[in-house]
Protein backbone atom coordinates (compact mmCIF):
# COMPACT_ATOMS: atom_id res chain seq x y z
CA UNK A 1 6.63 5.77 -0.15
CA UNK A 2 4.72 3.87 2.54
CA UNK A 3 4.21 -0.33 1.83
CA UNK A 4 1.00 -2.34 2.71
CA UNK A 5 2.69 -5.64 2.96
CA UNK A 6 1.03 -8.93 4.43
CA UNK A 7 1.87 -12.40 5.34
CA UNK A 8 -0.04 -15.33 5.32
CA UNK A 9 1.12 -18.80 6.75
CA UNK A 10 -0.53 -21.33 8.43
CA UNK A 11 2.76 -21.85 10.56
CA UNK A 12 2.42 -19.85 13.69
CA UNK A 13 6.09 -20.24 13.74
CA UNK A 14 7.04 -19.32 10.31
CA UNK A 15 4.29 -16.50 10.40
CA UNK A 16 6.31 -14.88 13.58
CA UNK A 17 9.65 -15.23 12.24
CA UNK A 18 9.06 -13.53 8.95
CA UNK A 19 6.54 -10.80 10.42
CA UNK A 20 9.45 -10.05 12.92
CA UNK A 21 11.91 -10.24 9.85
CA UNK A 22 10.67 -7.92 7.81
CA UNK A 23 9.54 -5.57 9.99
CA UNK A 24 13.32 -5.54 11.43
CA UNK A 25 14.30 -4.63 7.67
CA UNK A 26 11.78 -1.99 6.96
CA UNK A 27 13.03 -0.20 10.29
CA UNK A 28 16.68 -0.89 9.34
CA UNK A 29 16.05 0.75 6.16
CA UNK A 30 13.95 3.64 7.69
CA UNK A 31 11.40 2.23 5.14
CA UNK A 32 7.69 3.26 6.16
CA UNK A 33 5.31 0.44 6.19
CA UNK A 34 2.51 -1.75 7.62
CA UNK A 35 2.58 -5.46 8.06
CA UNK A 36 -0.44 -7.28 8.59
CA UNK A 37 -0.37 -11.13 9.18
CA UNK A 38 -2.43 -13.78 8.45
CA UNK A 39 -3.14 -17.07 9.33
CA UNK A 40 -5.17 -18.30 6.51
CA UNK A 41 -5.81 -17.00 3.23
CA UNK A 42 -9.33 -16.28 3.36
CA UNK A 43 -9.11 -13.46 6.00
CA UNK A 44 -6.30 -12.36 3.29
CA UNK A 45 -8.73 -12.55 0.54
CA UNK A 46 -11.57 -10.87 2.63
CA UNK A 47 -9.19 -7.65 3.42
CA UNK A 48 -10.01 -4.39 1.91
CA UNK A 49 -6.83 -3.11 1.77
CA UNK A 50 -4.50 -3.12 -1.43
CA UNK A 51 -1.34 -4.43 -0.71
CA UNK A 52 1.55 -3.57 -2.51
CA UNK A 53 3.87 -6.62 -1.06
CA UNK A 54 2.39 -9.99 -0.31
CA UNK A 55 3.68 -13.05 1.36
CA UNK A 56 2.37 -16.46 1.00
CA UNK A 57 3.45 -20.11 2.11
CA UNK A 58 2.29 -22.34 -0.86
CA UNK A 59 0.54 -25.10 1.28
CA UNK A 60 -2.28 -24.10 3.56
CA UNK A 61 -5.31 -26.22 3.64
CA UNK A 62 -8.05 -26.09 1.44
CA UNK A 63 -7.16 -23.05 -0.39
CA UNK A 64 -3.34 -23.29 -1.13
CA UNK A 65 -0.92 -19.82 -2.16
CA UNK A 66 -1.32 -20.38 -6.03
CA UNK A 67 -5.31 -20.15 -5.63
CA UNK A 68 -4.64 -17.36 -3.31
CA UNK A 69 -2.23 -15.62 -5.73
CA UNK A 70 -4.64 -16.06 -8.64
CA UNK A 71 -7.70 -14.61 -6.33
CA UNK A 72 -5.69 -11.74 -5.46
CA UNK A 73 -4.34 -10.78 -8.54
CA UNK A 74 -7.71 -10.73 -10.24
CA UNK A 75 -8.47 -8.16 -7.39
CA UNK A 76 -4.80 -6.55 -7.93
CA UNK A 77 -2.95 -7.12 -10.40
CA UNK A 78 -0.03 -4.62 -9.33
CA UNK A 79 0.74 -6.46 -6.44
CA UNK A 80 3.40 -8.20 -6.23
CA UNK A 81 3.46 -11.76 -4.91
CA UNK A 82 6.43 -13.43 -2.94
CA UNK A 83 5.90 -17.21 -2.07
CA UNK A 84 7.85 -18.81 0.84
CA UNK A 85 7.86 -22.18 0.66
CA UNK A 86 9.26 -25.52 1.24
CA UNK A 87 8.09 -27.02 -1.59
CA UNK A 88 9.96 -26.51 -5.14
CA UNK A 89 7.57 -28.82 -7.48
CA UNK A 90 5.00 -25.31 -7.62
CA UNK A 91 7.64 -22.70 -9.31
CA UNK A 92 5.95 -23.27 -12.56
CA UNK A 93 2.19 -22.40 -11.23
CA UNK A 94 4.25 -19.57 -9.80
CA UNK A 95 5.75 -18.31 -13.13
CA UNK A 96 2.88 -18.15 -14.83
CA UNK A 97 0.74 -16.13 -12.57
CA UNK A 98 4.12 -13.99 -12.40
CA UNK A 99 5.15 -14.10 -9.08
CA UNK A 100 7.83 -11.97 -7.93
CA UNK A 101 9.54 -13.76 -5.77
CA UNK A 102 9.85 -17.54 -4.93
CA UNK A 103 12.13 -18.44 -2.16
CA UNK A 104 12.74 -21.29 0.02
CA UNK A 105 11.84 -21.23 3.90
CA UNK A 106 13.28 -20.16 6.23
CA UNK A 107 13.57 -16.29 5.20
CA UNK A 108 17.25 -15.24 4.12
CA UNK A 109 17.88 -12.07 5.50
CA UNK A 110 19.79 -10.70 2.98
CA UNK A 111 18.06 -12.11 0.58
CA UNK A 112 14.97 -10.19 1.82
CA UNK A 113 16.99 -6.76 2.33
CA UNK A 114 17.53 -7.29 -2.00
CA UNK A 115 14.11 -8.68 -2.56
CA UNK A 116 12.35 -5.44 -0.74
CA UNK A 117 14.54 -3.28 -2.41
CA UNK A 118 13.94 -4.94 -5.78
CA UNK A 119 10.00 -4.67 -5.14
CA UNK A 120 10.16 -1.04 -4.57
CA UNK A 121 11.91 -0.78 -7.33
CA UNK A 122 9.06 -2.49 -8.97
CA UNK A 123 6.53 -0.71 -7.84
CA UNK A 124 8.43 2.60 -9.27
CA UNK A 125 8.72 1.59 -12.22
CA UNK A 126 5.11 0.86 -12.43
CA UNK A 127 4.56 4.64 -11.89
CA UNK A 128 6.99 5.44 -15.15
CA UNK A 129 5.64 6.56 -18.51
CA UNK A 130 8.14 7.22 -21.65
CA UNK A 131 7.40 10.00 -23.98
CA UNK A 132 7.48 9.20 -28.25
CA UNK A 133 6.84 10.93 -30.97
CA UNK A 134 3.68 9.77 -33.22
CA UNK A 135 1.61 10.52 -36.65
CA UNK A 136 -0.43 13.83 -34.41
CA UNK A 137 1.71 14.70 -31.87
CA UNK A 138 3.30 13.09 -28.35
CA UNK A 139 1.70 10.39 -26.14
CA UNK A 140 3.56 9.26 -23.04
CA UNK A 141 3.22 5.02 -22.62
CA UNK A 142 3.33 3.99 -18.88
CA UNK A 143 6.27 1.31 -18.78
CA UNK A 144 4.48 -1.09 -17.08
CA UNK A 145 2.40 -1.26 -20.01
CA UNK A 146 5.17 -1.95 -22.82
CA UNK A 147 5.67 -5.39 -23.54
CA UNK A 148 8.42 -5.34 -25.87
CA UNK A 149 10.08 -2.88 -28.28
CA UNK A 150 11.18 -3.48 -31.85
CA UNK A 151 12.97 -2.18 -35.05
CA UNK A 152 10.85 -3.16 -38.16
CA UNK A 153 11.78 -1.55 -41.92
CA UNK A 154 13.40 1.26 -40.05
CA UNK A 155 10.64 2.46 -38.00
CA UNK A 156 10.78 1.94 -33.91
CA UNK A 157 7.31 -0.34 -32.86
CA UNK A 158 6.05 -0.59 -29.35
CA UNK A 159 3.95 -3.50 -28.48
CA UNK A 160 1.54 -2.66 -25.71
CA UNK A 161 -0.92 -4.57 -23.27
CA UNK A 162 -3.47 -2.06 -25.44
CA UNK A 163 -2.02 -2.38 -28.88
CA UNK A 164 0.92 -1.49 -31.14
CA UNK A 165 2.21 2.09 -31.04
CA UNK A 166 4.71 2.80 -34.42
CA UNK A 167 6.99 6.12 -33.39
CA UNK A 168 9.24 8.57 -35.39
CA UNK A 169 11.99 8.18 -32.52
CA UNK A 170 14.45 5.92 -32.74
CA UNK A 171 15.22 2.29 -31.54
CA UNK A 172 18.57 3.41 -29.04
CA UNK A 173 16.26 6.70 -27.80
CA UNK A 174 13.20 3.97 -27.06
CA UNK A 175 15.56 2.16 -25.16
CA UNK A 176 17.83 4.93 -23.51
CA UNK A 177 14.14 6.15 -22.17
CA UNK A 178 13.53 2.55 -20.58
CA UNK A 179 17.25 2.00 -19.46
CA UNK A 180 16.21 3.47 -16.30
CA UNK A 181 13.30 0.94 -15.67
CA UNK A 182 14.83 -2.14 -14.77
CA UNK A 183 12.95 -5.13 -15.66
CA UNK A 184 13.74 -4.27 -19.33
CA UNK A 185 16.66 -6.58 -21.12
CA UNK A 186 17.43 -6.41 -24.85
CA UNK A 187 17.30 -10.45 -26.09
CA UNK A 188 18.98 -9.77 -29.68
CA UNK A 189 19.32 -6.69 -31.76
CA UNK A 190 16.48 -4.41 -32.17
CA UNK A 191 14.32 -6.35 -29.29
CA UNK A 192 13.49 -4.88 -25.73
CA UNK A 193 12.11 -6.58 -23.98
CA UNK A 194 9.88 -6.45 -20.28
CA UNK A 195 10.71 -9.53 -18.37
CA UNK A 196 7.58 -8.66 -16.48
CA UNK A 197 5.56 -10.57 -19.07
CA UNK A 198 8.10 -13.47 -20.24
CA UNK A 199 5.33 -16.83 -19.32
CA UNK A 200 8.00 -19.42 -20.50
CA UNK A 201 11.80 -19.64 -22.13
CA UNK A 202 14.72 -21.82 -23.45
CA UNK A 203 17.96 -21.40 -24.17
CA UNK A 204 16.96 -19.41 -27.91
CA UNK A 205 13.54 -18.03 -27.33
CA UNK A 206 11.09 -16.85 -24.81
CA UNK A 207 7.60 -16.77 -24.63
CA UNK A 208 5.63 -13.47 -23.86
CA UNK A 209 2.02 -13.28 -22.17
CA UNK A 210 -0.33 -10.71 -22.22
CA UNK A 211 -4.31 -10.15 -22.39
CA UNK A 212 -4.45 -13.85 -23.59
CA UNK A 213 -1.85 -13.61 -26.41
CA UNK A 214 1.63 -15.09 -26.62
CA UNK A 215 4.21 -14.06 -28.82
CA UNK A 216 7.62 -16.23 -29.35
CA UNK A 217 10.69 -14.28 -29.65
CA UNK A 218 13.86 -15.80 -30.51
CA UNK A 219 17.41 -14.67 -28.40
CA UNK A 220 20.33 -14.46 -29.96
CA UNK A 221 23.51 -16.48 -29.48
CA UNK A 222 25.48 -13.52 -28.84
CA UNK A 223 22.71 -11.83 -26.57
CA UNK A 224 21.63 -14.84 -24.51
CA UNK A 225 23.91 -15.45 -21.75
CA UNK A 226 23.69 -12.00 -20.86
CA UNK A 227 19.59 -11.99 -21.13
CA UNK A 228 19.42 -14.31 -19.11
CA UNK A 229 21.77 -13.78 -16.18
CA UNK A 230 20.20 -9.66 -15.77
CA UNK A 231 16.98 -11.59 -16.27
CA UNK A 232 17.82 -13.53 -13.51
CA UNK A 233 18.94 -11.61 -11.76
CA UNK A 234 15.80 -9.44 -11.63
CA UNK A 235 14.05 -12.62 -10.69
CA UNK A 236 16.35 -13.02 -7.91
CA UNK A 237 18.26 -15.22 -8.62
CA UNK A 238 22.02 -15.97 -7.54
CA UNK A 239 23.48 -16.01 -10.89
């Protein structure tokens, strides 16, 4: 795999030290990759390229990181976004335009070594598809694409960005199939769920987004301390 990652910071400082950071990284990791920096975010908007890793400070003159993030997104919406920032008050613009990442300046470096290893696994597990059994036949779902899974009167449901899927296999083989994709996390019995699309939560439920619906799910007593830390923990967080 070869990564199109860029940067963009109106810091001339800040831009330097994380170019030279993450480039260090990607060579320590005998990752292949390009880095292209900016200085502000409308040369990043104007580039052609598709980026599979982008940077962004939150604060940058007329046309801030969220804007940016929104723009860009509308133009990719597989990239993933990290923001770098010194200011906390935007992390909920960030979560709902699903940023990956949002970390505090300067860069950690081992905090970067997990969060590039946690984007390629990302972007892998955009490129996975599970195979079920349906009324004609076998289709194979892209993962990416699954919002959540669920057990209803005995018959395994899959709830897509596309629609609902209802499968012969069962609930466990659903899930054994996604076990190896790992933004999935089960919040109570008979619910899978991708924390890719999770917009909001609270202690007991979460909210799900996706082509302009919501859906509330509820987490379970028993399941929610450990839903939330591997959710967490695929955030990035230090849980």
């Amino acid at each position: 795999m070869k990564l199109a990652i860029a940067i963009c910071d109106d810091d001339k400082i800040a831009l330097d030290e994380e170019t030279n950071l993450i480039a260090k990284i990607l060579s320590e990791k005998n990752i292949k990759g390009t880095v292209k920096r900016f200085s502000a975010p409308e040369n990043l908007l104007a580039s052609p390229v598709q980026y599979d890793i982008i940077f962004l400070d939150v604060e940058m003159g007329e046309l801030n990181g969220i804007e940016t993030a929104e723009k860009l997104k509308r133009k990719n919406k597989n990239c993933l976004v990290i923001f770098v920032t010194n200011y906390w008050n935007y992390l909920d613009n960030a979560f709902a335009i699903r940023a990956f990442r949002y970390w505090k300046k300067p860069l950690d470096k081992e905090q970067l070594q997990d969060g590039i290893d946690a984007a390629i696994n990302e972007i892998n597990n955009a490129r996975q598809v599970i195979s079920v059994n349906i009324k004609g036949g076998t289709v194979e779902v892209p993962a990416k694409n699954i919002v959540y899974v669920y057990i209803s009167n005995s018959i395994t449901r899959i709830v897509t960005v596309k629609g609902e899927i209802a499968t012969y296999d069962t609930y466990s083989s659903v899930q054994e199939q996604l076990s190896a994709v790992d933004c999935f996390g089960e919040l109570r019995r008979g619910y899978y769920v991708n924390f890719t699309y999770i917009q909001n939560y609270t202690q007991d439920s979460i909210i799900l987004k996706y082509q302009e619906k919501e859906s509330e799910l509820k987490v379970s007593r028993r399941k929610f301390k450990e839903f939330y830390k591997e959710f967490n923990t695929w955030l990035g967080g230090k849980q």
